[in-house]
Amino acid sequence: MTETTPISHDALAAGTPVVVAVDGPAGSGKSSVCRESARRLGFGYLDTGAAYRALTWFAIDSGCDLDDVDAVAALLPSFIDRYRISESPDERWVRVGESDVTELIRDTAISGEVWRVSRVPAAREALTALFRSTMAGTTSPGIIAEGRDITTVVAADAPARILMTADEAVRIARRAGEKVGETVAAVAESVSARDARDAEVTNFTEAADGVTVLDTTRLDFEQSVEEFLRIVASAAPGPHQTTAPSLAAAPSAVRHDNTKESR
């Protein structure tokens, strides 16, 4: 697989798809807000975390020892060849070969093991190349890619880079609402543990230089989408703006640096 060059402003002017890079912890609203924003903009949507989850599922299904770095690395060519994901914000499916793993990879058991795979350097390198290739090859006018190190590694030169965040209590409540049959306490433990483990691999809680912070703690879904679209329109102006509503409203939840804002 050939690694592609991150998108630049010059490339954007030459007709390259607009890339919107989004990072943030679980429960910050990344997936739902990014998917809806992509729908309104007519963009593609790329859930990069699904690839790490699917690779974890594939490794377990193959009987691979997740603590064996070399064994995980050896699975990568086969996995990359089999992995497919919808880029449409109106469709939600993930496949590995003939297996539809859309729901399987969201199981708490998989979530608890993803960190073992994501810490493998070869896996991060291979999947980063896959993500860049996917973004460069999209047939949409743009693509929103969300995950954990998208703004700093995968698409560090994207014209629009956003760190979505929210207070931990709010994030846990949101995640608990998605996990039918699981107690809030169990979800809280899972979210906190996952954040702690993932933080050892990548920084997804602090904005790098040039990354805009979108705090959704006190925003409902529609407000979050509005703020998100405003940031994109400001960072990557172009014809796609015409599909984004209410772009002139005040950006009350937006920060452009790493300072804490009183809310």
Coordinates of N, CA and C in Angstrom, one line a residue, residues 27-30 32-34 36-37 40 162 164-166 174 214-231 253-254:
G27 N -17.8 9.7 23.8 CA -18.9 10.5 24.4 C -18.9 12.0 24.2
S28 N -17.9 12.4 23.4 CA -17.9 13.9 23.1 C -18.8 14.2 22.0
G29 N -19.4 13.3 21.3 CA -20.3 13.5 20.2 C -19.7 13.4 18.9
K30 N -18.5 12.9 18.8 CA -17.8 12.8 17.5 C -18.6 12.1 16.4
S32 N -21.8 11.0 16.0 CA -23.1 11.5 15.6 C -23.0 12.9 15.0
V33 N -22.2 13.7 15.5 CA -22.0 15.1 15.0 C -21.3 15.1 13.6
C34 N -20.3 14.3 13.5 CA -19.5 14.2 12.3 C -20.4 13.6 11.2
E36 N -23.7 13.6 10.9 CA -24.8 14.5 10.5 C -24.2 15.7 9.7
S37 N -23.0 16.2 10.1 CA -22.3 17.3 9.4 C -22.0 16.8 8.0
R40 N -25.0 16.9 5.8 CA -25.5 18.3 5.4 C -24.5 18.9 4.4
I162 N -10.4 19.8 14.3 CA -11.3 20.0 15.4 C -11.1 19.0 16.5
M164 N -13.1 17.7 19.6 CA -14.4 17.7 20.3 C -14.2 17.1 21.7
T165 N -14.8 17.8 22.6 CA -14.6 17.3 24.0 C -15.9 17.6 24.8
A166 N -16.0 17.1 26.0 CA -17.1 17.4 26.9 C -16.7 16.9 28.3
R174 N -23.8 10.1 28.1 CA -24.2 9.9 26.7 C -23.9 8.5 26.3
L214 N -14.0 22.2 20.3 CA -15.4 22.4 20.3 C -15.9 21.6 21.5
D215 N -16.3 22.3 22.6 CA -16.8 21.7 23.8 C -18.3 21.6 23.7
T216 N -18.8 20.3 23.8 CA -20.2 20.1 23.6 C -20.9 19.8 24.9
T217 N -20.2 20.1 26.0 CA -20.8 19.8 27.4 C -22.2 20.3 27.5
R218 N -22.4 21.6 27.1 CA -23.7 22.2 27.3 C -24.5 22.4 26.0
L219 N -24.1 21.7 25.0 CA -24.8 21.9 23.7 C -25.6 20.6 23.5
D220 N -26.8 20.8 22.9 CA -27.6 19.7 22.4 C -27.0 19.3 21.1
F221 N -27.6 18.3 20.5 CA -27.1 17.7 19.2 C -27.1 18.8 18.1
E222 N -28.2 19.4 17.9 CA -28.4 20.4 16.9 C -27.4 21.6 17.0
Q223 N -27.2 22.0 18.3 CA -26.3 23.1 18.5 C -24.8 22.6 18.2
S224 N -24.5 21.4 18.6 CA -23.2 20.9 18.3 C -22.9 20.8 16.8
V225 N -23.9 20.4 16.0 CA -23.7 20.3 14.6 C -23.5 21.7 14.0
E226 N -24.3 22.7 14.5 CA -24.2 24.0 14.0 C -22.8 24.6 14.3
E227 N -22.3 24.4 15.5 CA -20.9 24.9 15.8 C -19.9 24.2 14.9
F228 N -20.1 22.9 14.7 CA -19.1 22.1 13.9 C -19.1 22.7 12.5
L229 N -20.3 22.9 11.9 CA -20.3 23.4 10.5 C -19.7 24.8 10.4
R230 N -19.9 25.6 11.5 CA -19.3 26.9 11.5 C -17.8 26.9 11.4
I231 N -17.2 26.0 12.2 CA -15.8 25.8 12.2 C -15.3 25.4 10.8
A253 N -19.2 28.0 22.0 CA -18.6 26.9 22.5 C -17.2 26.6 21.9
V254 N -16.7 27.5 21.1 CA -15.5 27.2 20.4 C -14.3 27.9 21.0

